[in-house]
Short mmCIF file of C-alpha atoms in Angstrom, two decimals:
data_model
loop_
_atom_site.label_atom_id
_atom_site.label_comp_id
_atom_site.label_asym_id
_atom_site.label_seq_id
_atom_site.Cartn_x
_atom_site.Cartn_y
_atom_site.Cartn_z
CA UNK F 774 0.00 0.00 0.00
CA UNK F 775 1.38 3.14 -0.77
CA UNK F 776 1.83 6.48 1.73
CA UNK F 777 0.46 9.66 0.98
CA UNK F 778 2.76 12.36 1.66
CA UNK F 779 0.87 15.44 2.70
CA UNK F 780 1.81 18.63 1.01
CA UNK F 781 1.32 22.31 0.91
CA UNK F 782 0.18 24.13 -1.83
CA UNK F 783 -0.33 27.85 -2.25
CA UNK F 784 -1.29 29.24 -5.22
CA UNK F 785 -3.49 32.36 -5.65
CA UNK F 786 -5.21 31.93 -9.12
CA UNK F 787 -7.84 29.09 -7.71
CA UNK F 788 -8.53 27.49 -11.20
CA UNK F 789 -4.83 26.58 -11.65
CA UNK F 790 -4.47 25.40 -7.73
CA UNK F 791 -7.49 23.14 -7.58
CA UNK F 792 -6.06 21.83 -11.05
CA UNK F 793 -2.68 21.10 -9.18
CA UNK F 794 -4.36 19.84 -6.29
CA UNK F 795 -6.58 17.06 -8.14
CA UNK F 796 -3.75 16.21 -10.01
CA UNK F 797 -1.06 15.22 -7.14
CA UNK F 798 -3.90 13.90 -5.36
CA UNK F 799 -4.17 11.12 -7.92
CA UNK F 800 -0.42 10.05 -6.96
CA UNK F 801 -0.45 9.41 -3.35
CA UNK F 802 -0.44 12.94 -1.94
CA UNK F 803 -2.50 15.07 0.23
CA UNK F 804 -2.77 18.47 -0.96
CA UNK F 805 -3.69 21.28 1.49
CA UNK F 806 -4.32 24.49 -1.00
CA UNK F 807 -3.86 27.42 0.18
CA UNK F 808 -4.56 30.90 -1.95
CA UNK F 809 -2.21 33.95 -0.32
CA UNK F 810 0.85 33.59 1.72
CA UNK F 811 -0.85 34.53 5.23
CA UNK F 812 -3.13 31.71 5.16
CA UNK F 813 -0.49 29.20 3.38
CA UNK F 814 1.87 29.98 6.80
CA UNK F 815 -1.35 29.34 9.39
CA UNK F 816 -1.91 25.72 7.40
CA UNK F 817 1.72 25.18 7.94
CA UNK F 818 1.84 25.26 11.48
CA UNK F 819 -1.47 23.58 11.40
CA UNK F 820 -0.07 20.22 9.19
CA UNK F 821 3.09 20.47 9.21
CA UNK F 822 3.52 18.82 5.61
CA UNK F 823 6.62 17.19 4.18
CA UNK F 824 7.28 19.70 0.96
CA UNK F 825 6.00 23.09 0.09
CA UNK F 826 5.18 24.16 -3.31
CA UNK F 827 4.76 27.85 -3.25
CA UNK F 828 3.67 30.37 -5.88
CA UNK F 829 5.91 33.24 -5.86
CA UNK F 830 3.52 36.06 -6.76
CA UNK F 831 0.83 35.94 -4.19
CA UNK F 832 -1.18 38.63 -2.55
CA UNK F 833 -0.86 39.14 1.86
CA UNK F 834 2.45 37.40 1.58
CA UNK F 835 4.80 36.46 -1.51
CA UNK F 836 6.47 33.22 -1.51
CA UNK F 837 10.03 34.65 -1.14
CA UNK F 838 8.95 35.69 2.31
CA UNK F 839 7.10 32.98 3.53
CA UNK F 840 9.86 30.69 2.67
CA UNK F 841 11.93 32.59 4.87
CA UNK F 842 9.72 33.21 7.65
CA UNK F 843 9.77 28.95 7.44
CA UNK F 844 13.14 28.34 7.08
CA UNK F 845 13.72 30.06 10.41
CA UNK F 846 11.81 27.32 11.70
CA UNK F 847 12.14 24.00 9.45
CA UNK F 848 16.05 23.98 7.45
CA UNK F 849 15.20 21.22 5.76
CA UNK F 850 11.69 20.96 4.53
CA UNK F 851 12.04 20.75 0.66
CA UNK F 852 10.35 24.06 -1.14
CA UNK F 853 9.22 24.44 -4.70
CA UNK F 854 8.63 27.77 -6.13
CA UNK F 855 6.37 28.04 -8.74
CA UNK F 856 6.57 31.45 -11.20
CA UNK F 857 5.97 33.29 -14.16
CA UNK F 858 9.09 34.77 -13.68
CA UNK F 859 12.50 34.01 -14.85
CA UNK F 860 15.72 36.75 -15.00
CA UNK F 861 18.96 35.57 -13.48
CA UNK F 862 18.18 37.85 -10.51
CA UNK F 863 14.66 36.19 -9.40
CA UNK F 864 15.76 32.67 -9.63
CA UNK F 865 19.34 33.72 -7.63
CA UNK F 866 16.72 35.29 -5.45
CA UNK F 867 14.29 32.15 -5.05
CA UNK F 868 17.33 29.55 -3.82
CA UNK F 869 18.20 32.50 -1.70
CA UNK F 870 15.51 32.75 -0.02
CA UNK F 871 15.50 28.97 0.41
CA UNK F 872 13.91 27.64 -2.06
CA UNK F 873 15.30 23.43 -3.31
CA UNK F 874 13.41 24.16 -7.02
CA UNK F 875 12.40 26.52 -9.22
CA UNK F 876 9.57 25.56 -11.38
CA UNK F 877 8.47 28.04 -14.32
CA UNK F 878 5.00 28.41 -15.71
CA UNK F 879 3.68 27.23 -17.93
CA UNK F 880 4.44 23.73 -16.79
CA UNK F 881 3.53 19.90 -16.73
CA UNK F 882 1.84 18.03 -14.15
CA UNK F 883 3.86 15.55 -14.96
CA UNK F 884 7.21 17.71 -14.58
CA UNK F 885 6.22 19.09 -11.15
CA UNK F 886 5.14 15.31 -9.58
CA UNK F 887 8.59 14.45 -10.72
CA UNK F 888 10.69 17.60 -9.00
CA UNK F 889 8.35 16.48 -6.05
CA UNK F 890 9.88 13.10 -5.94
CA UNK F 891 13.22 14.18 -6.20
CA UNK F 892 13.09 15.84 -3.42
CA UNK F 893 11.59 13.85 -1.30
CA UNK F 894 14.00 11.21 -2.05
CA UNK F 895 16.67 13.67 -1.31
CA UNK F 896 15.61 14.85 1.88
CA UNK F 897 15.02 10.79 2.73
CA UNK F 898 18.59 9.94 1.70
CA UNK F 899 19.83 13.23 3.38
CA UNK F 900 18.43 11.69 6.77
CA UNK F 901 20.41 8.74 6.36
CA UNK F 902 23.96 10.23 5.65
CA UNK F 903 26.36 10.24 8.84
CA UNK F 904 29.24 13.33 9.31
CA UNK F 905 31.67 13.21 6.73
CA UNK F 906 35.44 14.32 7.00
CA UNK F 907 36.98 16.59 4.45
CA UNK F 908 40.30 17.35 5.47
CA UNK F 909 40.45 19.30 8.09
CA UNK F 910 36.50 19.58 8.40
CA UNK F 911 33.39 17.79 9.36
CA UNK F 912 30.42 17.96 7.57
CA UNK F 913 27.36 17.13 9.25
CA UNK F 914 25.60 16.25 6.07
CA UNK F 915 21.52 15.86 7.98
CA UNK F 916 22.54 18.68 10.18
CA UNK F 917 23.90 20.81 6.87
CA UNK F 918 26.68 21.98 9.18
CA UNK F 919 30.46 22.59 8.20
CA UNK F 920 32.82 22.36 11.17
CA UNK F 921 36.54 23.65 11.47
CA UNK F 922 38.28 23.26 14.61
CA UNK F 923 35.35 24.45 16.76
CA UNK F 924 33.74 26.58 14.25
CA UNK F 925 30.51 25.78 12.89
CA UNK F 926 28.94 26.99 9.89
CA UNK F 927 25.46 26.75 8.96
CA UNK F 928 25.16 25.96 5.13
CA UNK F 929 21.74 26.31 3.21
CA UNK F 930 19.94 23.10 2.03
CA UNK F 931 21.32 23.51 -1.18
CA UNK F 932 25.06 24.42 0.07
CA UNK F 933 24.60 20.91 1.90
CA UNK F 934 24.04 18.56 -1.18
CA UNK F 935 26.13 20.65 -3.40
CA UNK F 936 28.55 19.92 -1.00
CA UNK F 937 28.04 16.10 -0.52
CA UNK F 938 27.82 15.99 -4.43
CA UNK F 939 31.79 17.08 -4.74
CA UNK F 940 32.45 15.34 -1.86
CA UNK F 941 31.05 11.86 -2.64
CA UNK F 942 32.66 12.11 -6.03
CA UNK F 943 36.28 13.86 -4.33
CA UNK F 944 39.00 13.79 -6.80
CA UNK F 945 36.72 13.51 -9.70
CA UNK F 946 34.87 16.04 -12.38
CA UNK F 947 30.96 16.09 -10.83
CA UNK F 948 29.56 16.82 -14.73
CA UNK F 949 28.19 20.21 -14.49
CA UNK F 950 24.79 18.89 -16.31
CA UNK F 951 23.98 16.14 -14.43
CA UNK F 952 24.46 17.78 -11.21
CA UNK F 953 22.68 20.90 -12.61
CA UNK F 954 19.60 18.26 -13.66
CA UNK F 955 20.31 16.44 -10.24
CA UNK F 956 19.36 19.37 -7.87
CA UNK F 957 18.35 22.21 -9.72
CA UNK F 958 15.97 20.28 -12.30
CA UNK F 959 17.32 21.64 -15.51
CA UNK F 960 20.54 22.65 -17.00
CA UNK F 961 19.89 25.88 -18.51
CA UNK F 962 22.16 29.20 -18.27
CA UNK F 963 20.33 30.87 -15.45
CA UNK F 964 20.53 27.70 -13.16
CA UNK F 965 23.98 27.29 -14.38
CA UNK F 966 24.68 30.67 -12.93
CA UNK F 967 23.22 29.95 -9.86
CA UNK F 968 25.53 27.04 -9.14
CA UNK F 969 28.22 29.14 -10.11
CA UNK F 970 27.62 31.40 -7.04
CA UNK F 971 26.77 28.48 -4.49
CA UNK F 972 30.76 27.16 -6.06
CA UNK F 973 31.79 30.54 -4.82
CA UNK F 974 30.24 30.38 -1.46
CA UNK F 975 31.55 27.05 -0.83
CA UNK F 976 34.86 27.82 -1.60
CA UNK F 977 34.88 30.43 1.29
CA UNK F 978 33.43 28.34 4.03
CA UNK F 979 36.27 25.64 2.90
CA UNK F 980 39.46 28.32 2.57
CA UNK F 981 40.50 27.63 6.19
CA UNK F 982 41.98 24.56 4.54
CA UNK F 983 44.49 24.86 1.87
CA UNK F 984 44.63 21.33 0.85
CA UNK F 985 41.20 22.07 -0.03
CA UNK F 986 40.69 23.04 -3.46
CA UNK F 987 37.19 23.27 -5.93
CA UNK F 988 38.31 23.51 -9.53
CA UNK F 989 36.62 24.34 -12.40
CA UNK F 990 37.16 21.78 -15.17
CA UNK F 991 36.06 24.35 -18.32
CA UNK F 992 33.70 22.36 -20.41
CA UNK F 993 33.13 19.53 -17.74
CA UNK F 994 31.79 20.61 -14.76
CA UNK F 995 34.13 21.00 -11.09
CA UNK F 996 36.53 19.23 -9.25
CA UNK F 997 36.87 18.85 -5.24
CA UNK F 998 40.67 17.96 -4.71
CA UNK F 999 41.31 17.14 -1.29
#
């Protein structure tokens, strides 16, 4: 028999959101639908479901806030944007604000239920992962915490399997597209941008190490040499 995984849904244009909702709820899932940002956060605390899939352009409360308002409380609890919109700067901004996916309209049902499952088999695996060494760190991979000496460092959700990506292929090239498919969903030029700036930021929390090196293999993808 199969479990249904509850989730939350908020999405303000209530013929596209019931739509959504029917749809998942043919797969195993409960849906709780939710149609501003205000009453999305009150079902939260009410359910507390195992993914959020959150439109971004909602009235009350957009879903850039109310992802952070919940990541002060849940670091791990996978999030799904959904948008219409789709610079560089507004999907930077989306995994900023703690958003795992970035999903833009229009889209498949089929598409989303899969980005669902990724991430829910993430999170699962994520769970199951004990701390890691790398050099002269520890990486508490279900914590997503980066430890020198006795400095912690609290890395994002996407930092954290970023990280465990280079780590659990160290000393070889993690292909920039598969990785790219692998947690951002698609290998396009703005999500290949983002991952260039998460590179960056996890090249600073490592510098305390010098044998500690992330190279960029031009054409290929990067590197972690430790």
């Amino acid at each position: 028999m199969n479990k249904i995984t509850e989730i939350l849904l908020a999405e303000d244009e209530p013929s596209l959101g019931q739509i959504i909702k029917e749809s998942l709820e043919t797969r195993y899932f409960r849906v709780h639908l939710a149609k501003n940002g205000e009453e999305a956060y009150k079902i939260y605390k009410d359910t507390q479901p195992k993914l959020l899939v959150l439109d971004v352009m909602m009235p009350k409360k957009d879903g850039f806030t109310l992802a952070k308002e919940i990541r002060l409380e849940d670091e791990t609890i996978p999030i799904i944007f959904l948008t219409a919109k789709s610079q560089t700067q507004d999907v930077v901004e989306g995994f900023t604000s703690g958003g795992n996916d970035y999903l833009k309209k229009p889209f498949s049902m089929e598409e989303l239920i899969v980005r669902i499952n990724n991430l829910l088999n993430r999170t699962a695996l994520q769970q199951n992962v004990e701390i890691i060494t790398i050099g002269k760190y520890t990486f508490d991979f279900p914590k997503q915490i980066l430890s020198y000496k006795d400095q912690d460092q609290k890395l994002t959700h996407r930092e954290s399997h970023l990280l465990f990506h280079l780590v659990k292929n160290k000393n070889q090239v993690l292909d920039r597209s598969l990785i790219l498919k692998k947690l951002w969903g698609d290998d396009d030029f703005f999500n290949g941008r983002s991952m260039d700036v998460f590179i960056t930021k996890l090249r600073k929390k490592l510098k305390n190490d010098d044998a500690i090196e992330i190279i960029n293999v031009r054409g290929y993808g990067y590197k972690l040499v430790c």
